[in-house]
Coordinates of C-alpha atoms in Angstrom, one line a residue:
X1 CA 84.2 140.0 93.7
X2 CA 81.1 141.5 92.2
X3 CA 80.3 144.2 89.5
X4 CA 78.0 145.5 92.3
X5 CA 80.4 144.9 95.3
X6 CA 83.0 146.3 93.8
X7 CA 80.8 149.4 92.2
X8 CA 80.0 150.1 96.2
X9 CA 83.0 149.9 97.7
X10 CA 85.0 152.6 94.9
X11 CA 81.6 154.5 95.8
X12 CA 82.4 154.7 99.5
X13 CA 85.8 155.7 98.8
X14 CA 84.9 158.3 96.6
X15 CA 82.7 159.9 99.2
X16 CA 85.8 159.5 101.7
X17 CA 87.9 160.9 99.3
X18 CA 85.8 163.8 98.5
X19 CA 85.1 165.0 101.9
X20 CA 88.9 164.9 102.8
X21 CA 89.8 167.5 99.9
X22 CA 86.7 169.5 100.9
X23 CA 88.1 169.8 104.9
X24 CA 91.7 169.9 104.3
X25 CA 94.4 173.0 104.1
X26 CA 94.7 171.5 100.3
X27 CA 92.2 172.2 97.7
X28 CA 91.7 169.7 94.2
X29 CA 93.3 172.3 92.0
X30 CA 96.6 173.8 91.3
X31 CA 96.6 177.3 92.8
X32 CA 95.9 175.5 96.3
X33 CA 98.8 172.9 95.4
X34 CA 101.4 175.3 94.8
X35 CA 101.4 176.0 98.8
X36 CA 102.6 172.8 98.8
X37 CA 106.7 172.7 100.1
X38 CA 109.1 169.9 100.1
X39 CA 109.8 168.2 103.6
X40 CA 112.9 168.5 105.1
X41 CA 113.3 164.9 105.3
X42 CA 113.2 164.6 101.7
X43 CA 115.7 167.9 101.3
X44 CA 118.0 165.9 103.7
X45 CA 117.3 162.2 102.4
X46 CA 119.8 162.3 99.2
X47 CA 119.7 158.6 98.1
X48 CA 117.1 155.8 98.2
X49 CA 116.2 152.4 97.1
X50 CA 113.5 152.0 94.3
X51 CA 112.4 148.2 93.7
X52 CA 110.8 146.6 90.8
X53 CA 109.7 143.0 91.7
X54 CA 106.7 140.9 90.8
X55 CA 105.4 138.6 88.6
X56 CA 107.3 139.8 86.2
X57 CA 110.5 138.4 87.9
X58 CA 109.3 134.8 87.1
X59 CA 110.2 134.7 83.8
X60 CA 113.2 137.1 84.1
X61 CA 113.8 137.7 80.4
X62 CA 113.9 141.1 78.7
X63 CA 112.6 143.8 81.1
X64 CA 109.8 144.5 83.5
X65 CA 107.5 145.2 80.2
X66 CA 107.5 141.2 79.6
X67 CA 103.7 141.2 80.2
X68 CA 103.2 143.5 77.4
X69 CA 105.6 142.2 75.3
X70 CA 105.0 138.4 75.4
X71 CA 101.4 139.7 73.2
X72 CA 103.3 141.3 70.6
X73 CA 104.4 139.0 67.9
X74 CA 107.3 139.9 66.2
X75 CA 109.1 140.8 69.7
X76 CA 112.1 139.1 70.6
X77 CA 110.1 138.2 74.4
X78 CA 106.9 137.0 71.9
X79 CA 109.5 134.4 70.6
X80 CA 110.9 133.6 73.7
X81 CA 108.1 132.9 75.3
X82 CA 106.7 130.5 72.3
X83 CA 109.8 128.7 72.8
X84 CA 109.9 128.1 76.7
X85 CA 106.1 128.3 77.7
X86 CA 104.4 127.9 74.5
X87 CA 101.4 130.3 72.8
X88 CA 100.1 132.6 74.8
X89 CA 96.2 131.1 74.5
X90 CA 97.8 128.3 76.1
X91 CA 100.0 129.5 79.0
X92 CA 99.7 133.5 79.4
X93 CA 100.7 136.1 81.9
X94 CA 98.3 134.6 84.7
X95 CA 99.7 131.4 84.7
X96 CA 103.4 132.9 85.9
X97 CA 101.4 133.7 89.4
X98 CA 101.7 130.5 90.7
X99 CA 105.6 130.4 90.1
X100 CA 105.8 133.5 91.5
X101 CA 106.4 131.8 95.7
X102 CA 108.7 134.1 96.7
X103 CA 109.4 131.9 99.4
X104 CA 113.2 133.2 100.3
X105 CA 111.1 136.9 101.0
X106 CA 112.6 138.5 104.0
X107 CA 111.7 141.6 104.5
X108 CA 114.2 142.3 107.9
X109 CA 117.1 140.9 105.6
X110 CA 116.3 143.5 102.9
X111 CA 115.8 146.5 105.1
X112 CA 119.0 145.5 106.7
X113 CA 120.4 145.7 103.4
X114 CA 119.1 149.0 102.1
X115 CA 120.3 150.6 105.8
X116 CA 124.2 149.6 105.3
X117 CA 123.9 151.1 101.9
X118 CA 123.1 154.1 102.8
X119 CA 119.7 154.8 101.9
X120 CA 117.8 157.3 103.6
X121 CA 114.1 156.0 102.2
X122 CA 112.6 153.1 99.8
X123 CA 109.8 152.5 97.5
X124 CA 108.6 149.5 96.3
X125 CA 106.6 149.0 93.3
X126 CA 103.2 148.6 95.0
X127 CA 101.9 147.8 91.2
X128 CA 103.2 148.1 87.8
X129 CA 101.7 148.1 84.8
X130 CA 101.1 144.7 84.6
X131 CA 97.9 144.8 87.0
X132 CA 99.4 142.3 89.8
X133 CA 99.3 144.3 93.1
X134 CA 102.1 143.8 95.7
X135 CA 99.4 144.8 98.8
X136 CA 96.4 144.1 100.0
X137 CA 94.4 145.8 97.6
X138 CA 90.3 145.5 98.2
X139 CA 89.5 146.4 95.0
X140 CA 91.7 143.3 92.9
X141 CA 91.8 139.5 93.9
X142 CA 95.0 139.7 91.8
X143 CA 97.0 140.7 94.6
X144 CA 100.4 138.9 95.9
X145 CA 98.5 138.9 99.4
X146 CA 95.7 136.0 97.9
X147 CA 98.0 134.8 94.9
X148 CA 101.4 133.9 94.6
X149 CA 103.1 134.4 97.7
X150 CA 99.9 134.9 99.3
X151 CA 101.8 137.6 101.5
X152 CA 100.9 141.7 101.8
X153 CA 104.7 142.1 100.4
X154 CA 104.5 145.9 100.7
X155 CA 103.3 145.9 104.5
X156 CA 105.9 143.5 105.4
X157 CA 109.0 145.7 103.9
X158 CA 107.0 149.0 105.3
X159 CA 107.0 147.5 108.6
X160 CA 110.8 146.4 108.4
X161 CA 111.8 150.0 106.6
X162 CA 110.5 151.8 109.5
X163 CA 112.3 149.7 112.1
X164 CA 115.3 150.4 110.7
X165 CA 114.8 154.3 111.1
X166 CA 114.3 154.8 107.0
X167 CA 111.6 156.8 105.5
X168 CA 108.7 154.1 103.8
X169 CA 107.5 155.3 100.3
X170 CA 105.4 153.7 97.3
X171 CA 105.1 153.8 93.6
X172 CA 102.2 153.1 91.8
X173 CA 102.2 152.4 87.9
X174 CA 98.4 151.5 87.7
X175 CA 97.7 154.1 85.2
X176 CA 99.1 151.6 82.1
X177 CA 97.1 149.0 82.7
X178 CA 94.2 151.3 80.1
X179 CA 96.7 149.5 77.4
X180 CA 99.6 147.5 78.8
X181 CA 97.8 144.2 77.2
X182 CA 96.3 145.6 73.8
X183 CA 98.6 143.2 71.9
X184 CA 96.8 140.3 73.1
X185 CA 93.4 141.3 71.7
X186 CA 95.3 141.1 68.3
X187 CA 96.3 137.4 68.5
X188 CA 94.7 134.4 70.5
X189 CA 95.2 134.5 73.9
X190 CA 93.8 134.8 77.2
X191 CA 93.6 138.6 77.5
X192 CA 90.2 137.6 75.8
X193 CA 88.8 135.8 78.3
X194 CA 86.5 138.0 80.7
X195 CA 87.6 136.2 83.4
X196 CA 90.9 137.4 83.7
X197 CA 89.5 141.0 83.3
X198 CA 90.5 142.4 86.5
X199 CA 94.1 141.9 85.8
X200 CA 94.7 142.1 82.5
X201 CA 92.1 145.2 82.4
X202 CA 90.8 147.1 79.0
X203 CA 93.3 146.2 76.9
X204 CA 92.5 149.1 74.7
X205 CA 93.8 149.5 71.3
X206 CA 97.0 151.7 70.4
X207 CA 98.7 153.9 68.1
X208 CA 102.3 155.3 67.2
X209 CA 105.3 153.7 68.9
X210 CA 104.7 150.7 71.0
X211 CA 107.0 151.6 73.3
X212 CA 105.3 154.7 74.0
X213 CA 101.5 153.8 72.9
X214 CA 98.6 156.0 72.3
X215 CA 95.4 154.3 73.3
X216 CA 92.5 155.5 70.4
X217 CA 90.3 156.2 73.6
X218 CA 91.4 158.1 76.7
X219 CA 90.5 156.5 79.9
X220 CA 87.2 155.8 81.0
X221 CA 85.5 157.0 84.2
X222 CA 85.2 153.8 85.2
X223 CA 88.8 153.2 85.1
X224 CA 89.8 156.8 86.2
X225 CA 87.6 156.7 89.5
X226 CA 89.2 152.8 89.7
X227 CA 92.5 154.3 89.6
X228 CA 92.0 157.0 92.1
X229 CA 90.1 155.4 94.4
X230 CA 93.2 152.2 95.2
X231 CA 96.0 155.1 94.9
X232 CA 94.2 156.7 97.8
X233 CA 93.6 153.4 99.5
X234 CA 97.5 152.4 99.3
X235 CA 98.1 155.6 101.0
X236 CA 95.7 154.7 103.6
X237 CA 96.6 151.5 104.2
X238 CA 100.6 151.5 104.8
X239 CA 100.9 155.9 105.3
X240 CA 103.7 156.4 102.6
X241 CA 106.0 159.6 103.2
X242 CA 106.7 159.4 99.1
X243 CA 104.3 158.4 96.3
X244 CA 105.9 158.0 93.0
X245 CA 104.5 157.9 89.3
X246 CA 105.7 156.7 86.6
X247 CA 104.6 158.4 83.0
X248 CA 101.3 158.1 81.2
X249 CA 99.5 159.9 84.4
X250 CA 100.7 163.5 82.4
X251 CA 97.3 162.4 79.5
X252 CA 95.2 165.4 79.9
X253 CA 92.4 163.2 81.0
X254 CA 94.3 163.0 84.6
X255 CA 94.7 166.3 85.4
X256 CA 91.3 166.8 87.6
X257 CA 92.0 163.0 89.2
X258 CA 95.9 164.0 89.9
X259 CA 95.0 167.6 91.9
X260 CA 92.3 165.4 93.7
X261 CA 94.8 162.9 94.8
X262 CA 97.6 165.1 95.6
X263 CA 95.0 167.2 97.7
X264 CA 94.0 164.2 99.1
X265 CA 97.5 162.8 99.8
X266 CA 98.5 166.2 101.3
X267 CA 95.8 166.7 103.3
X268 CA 96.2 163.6 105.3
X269 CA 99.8 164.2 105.6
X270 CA 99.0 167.3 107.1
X271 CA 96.5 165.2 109.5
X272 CA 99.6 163.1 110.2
X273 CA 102.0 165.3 110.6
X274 CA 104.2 163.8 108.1
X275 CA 106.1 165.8 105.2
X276 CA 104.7 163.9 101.8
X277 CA 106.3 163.8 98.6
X278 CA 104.6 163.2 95.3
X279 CA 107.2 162.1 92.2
X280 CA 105.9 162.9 88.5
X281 CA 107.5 163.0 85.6
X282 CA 107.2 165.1 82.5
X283 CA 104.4 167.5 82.6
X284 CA 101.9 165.6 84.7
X285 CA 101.6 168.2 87.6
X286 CA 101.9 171.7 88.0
X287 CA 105.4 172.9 88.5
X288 CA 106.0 173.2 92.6
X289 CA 103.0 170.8 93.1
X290 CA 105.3 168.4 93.6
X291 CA 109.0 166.8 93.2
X292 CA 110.2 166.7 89.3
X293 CA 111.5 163.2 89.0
X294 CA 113.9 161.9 85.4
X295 CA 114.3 158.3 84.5
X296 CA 117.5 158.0 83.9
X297 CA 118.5 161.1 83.2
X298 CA 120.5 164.1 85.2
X299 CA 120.2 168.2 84.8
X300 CA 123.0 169.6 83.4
X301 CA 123.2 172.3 86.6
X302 CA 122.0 173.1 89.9
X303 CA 118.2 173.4 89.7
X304 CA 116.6 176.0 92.1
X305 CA 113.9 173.2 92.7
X306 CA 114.8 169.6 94.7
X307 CA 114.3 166.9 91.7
X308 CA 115.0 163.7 91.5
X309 CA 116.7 160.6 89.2
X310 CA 115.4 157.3 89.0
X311 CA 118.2 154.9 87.4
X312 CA 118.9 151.2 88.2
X313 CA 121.5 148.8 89.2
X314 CA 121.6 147.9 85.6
X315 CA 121.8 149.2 82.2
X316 CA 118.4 148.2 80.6
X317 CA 116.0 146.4 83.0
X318 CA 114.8 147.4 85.8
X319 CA 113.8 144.0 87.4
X320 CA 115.5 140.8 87.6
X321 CA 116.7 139.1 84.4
X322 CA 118.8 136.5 83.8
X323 CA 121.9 138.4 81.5
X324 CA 121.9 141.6 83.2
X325 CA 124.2 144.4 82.2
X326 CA 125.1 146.0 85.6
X327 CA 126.7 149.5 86.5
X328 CA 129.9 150.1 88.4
X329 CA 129.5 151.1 92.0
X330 CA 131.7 154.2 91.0
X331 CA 129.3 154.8 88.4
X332 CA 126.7 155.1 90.4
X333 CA 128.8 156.9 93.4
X334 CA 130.1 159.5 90.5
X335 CA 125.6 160.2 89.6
X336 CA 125.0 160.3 93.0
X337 CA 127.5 163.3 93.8
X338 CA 126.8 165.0 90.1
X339 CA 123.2 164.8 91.2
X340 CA 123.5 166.2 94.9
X341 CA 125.4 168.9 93.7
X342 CA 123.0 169.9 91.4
X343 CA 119.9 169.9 94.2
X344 CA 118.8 166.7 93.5
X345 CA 117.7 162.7 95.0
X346 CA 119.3 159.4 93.5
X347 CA 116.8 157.1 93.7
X348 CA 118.6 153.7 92.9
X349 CA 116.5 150.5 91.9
X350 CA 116.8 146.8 92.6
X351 CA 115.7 143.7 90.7
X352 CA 115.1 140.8 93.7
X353 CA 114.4 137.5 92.1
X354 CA 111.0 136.1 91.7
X355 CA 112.1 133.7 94.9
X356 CA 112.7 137.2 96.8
X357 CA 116.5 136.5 97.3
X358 CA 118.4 140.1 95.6
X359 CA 121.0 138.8 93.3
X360 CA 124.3 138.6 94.9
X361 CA 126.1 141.3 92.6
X362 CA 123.4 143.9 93.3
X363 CA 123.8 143.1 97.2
X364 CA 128.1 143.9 96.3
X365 CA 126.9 146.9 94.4
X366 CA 124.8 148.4 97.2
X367 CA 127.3 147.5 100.2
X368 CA 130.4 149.1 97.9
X369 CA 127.7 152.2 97.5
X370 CA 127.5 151.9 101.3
X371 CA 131.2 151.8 102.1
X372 CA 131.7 154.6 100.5
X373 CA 128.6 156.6 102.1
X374 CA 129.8 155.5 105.6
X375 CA 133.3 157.4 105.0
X376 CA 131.8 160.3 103.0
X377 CA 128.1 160.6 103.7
X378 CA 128.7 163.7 105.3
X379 CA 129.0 165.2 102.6
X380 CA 126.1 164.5 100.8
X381 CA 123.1 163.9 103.5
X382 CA 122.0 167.2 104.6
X383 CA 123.9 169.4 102.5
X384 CA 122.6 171.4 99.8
X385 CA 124.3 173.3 96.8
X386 CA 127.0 175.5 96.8
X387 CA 127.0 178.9 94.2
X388 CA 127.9 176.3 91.7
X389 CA 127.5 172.6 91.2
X390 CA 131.5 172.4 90.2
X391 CA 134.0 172.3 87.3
X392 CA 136.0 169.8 85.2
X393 CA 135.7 168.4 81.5
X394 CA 132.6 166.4 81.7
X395 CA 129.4 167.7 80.8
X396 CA 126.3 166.1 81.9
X397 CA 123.5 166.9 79.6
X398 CA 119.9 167.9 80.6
X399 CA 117.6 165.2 79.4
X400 CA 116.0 161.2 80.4
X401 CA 117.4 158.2 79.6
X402 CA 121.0 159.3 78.7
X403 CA 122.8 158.3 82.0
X404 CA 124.4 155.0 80.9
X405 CA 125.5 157.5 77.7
X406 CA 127.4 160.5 79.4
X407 CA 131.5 160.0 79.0
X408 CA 132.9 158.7 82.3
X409 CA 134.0 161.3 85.5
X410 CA 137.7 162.4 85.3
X411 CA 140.0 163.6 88.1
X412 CA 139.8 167.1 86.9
X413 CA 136.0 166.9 87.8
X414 CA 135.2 168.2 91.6
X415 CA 131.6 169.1 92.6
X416 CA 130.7 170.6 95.3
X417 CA 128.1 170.4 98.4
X418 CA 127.7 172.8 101.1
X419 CA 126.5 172.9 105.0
X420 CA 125.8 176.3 106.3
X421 CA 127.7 179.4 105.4
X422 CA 131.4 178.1 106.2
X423 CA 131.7 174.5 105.3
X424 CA 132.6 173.6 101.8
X425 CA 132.7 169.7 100.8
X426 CA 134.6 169.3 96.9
X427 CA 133.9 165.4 95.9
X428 CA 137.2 164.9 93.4
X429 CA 135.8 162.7 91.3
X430 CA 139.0 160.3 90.6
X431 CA 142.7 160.2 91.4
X432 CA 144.8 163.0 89.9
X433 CA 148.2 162.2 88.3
X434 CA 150.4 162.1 91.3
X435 CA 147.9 162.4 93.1
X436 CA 147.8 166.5 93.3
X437 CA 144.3 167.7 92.8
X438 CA 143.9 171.9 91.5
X439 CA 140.5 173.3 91.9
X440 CA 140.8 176.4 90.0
X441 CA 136.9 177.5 91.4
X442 CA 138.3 178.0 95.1
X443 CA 142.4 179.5 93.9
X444 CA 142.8 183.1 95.9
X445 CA 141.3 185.0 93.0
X446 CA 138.5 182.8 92.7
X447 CA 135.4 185.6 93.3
X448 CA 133.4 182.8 94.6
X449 CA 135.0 181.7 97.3
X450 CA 136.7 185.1 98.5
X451 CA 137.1 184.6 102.3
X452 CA 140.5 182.6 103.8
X453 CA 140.4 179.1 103.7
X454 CA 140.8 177.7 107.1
X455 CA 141.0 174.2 107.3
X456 CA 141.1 171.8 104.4
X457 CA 140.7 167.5 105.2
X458 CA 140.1 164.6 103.6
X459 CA 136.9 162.5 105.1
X460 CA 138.3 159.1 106.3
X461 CA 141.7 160.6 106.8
X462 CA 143.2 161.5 110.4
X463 CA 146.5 162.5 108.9
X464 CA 147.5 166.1 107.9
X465 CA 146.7 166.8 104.7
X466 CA 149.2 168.7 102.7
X467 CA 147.6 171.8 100.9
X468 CA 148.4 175.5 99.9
X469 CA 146.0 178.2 97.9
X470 CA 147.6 180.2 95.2
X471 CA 145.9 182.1 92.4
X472 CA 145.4 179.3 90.3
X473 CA 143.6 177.1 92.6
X474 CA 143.6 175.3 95.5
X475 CA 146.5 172.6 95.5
X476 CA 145.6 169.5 97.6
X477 CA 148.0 166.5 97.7
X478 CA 146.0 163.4 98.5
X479 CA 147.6 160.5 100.3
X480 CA 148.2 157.3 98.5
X481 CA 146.3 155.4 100.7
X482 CA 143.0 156.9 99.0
X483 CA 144.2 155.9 95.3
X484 CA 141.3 153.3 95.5
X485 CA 138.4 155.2 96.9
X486 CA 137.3 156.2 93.6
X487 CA 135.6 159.7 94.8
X488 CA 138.1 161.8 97.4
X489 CA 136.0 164.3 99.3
X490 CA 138.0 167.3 101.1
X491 CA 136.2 169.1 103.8
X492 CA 136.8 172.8 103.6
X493 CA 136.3 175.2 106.3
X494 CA 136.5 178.8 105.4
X495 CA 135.7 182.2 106.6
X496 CA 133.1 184.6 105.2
X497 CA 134.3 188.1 104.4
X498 CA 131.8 190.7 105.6
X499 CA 130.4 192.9 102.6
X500 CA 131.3 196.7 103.0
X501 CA 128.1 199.0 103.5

């Protein structure tokens, strides 16, 4: 495509863009925003699937960051990639495309998936830093619908999401690209070479840590109205309910493009009629702009806002590579309930291979994730937090990228959920030594809790269950023939005692 083409159509969109914000209920700045409210779809939603695939699966080494890294001598994916593929002048990033068939892609099969885990929404990568786009993107001929597979991957899955009743989202990671390559301007290679310029983009130079680089130059308009004008064009094209961001959008030089494109994004929600969500992390919007989102990382107790994690099936990548590290599915079973209890959304991520088959222990991950949901979702979809999150040993601290560092769940731990004003759900988080659970919060002189229990079961169970509430706690004795579920959740009805005037 053309300088000049290409100059005209991000200066139709613009225009579009523009007189959308001007004639919507939302305004491009963040007083307007902050009438923004989370959906109740979202509230309700709980858990989804996050997915990382692309080019980037081809070589399936490291992590997703392979593109970056494979420029950076001295990097243990640099060395790698000398060995198998040679110098990077020779056979770079771009020439993984064509190796990239995904030819096992189905798109029903992983919807079908995601449903019997449990999931209540997905979002793809529609493009991560690496400049490759997933969709149909007007703006790029480095797209998997003209390269590749030479399919609009994104708006197959949204098409096979929604027919399986989930909510359809999308993640954009475009805002790297300013740097993601700057290593191959320092060595030969074909980051150099103009013609590869739309995907391998400025390539501008860095400082500090390359893990978390500081370009020398802020982003240009050029790139900035580039940026805003395909985020607003994915939203158009496939009418995501989620949009989420990953980091570097938080630079100051965002701000004015980020309040345009949430006012945008809201504004043709509202002409929808479709609650939107926007994830951010950091500082990059306005605090009740939008939904709070931490990589790999939990709050330490219930948060008056809905937020969300983003983790993965495994320890350190977040796409496919060949000597993953994964997670338990109690693990992930034991952040999902910590997390709920504490207002918040799992969003769990998948690493498909780069012949769009998802690896057979992440498929056995998910359906143990979904077993479990299909016995005890009830106390997790639709609930919201009770007057506290719950009690045990283990402390979760607040913070990002400390979730594969937290010491594991015990029995003694129990968090809580609630639905309404009399239903009480306590999630006890392992098996207790002869299997007799205490919950000291809800014992008879527990001040939260001050009504009479009523009813006490066990989710998955149609036997009585044997239980008694003395001052000390509430004494539950589990059956045997839960040993091996890993969580127990008890259902608790209970009345509410009237406050004297």
């Amino acid at each position: 495509m053309s300088k000049s083409k290409l100059h005209e159509l991000r200066k139709e969109k613009k225009l579009e863009i523009q007189n959308t914000v001007d004639n919507g209920p939302f305004q491009a700045n963040w007083e307007s925003l902050g009438a923004y409210s989370v959906p109740r779809w979202y509230e309700d939603a709980k858990f989804g699937i996050f997915i990382h695939w692309g080019v980037y699966s081809v070589p399936a080494f490291g992590t997703e960051w392979y593109a970056r890294n494979m420029y950076r001598e001295g990097t243990e994916v640099y060395e790698h990639h000398l060995r198998t593929y040679g110098p990077p002048d020779e056979f770079g990033y771009k020439d993984f495309i064509p190796r990239f068939t995904a030819e096992k892609f189905d798109a029903e099969e992983w919807a079908a998936l995601f449903k019997r885990a449990g999931a209540a929404f997905v979002v793809p990568v529609a493009e991560h830093h690496d400049g490759f786009a997933m969709y149909d993107c007007p703006y790029s001929e480095w797209t998997a619908a003209q390269m590749g597979p030479q399919r609009d991957v994104i708006g197959e899955l949204g098409e096979a999401v929604r027919r399986h009743y989930m909510t359809f989202g999308v993640s954009s990671h475009r805002a790297e690209n300013w740097w993601y390559y700057n290593g191959g301007r320092q060595l030969p290679s074909d980051v150099q070479d103009p013609k590869y310029a739309g995907l391998y983009g400025p390539a501008q130079p860095c400082y500090g840590d390359p893990a978390y680089p500081l370009p020398i130059l802020p982003p240009n308009e050029e790139f900035l109205d580039d940026w805003l004008v395909r985020t607003c064009d994915l939203i158009d094209r496939y009418g995501p309910q989620l949009v989420y961001f990953d980091w570097w959008i938080e630079q100051p030089v965002f701000k004015p493009y980020l309040q345009k494109l949430a006012a945008y994004y809201y504004n043709k929600a509202a002409e929808w009629g479709q609650g939107a969500v926007i994830n951010y992390k950091f500082d990059a919007f306005a605090e009740g702009t939008a939904v709070y989102d931490m990589e790999r990382g939990q709050l330490a107790d219930i948060h008056p806002a809905l937020w969300q994690t983003c983790t993965s099936v495994g320890e350190t990548a977040w796409c496919h590579i060949a000597d993953h590290k994964y997670k338990t599915s109690g693990a992930i079973l034991g952040d999902l309930v910590d997390i709920v209890s504490k207002n918040g959304v799992l969003l769990l991520n998948v690493g498909p291979r780069a012949d769009g088959t998802i690896p057979e222990e992440e498929q056995r991950l998910l359906l143990e994730v979904g077993d479990w949901l299909a016995v005890n979702g009830e106390a997790i979809y639709g609930t919201r937090p009770w007057k506290v999150y719950g009690e045990g040993p283990t402390r979760v601290v607040s913070g990002t990228f400390n979730d594969t560092k937290r010491s594991p769940f015990t029995p003694q731990d129990v968090r809580f959920t609630a639905r309404g004003e009399q239903l009480l759900y306590a999630a006890i988080m392992g098996w207790p030594e002869n299997g007799t659970s205490v919950i000291e919060t809800l014992g008879s002189r527990s001040k939260l809790l001050a009504g009479e229990i009523l009813k006490v079961e066990l989710l998955g169970s149609t036997g009585e269950l044997k239980w008694s509430r003395e001052g000390e706690g509430l004494i539950v004795q589990l059956p045997d023939s839960v040993r091996e579920r890993g969580i127990s959740v008890l259902r608790i009805e209970y009345a509410v005692v009237e406050m004297a005037r």
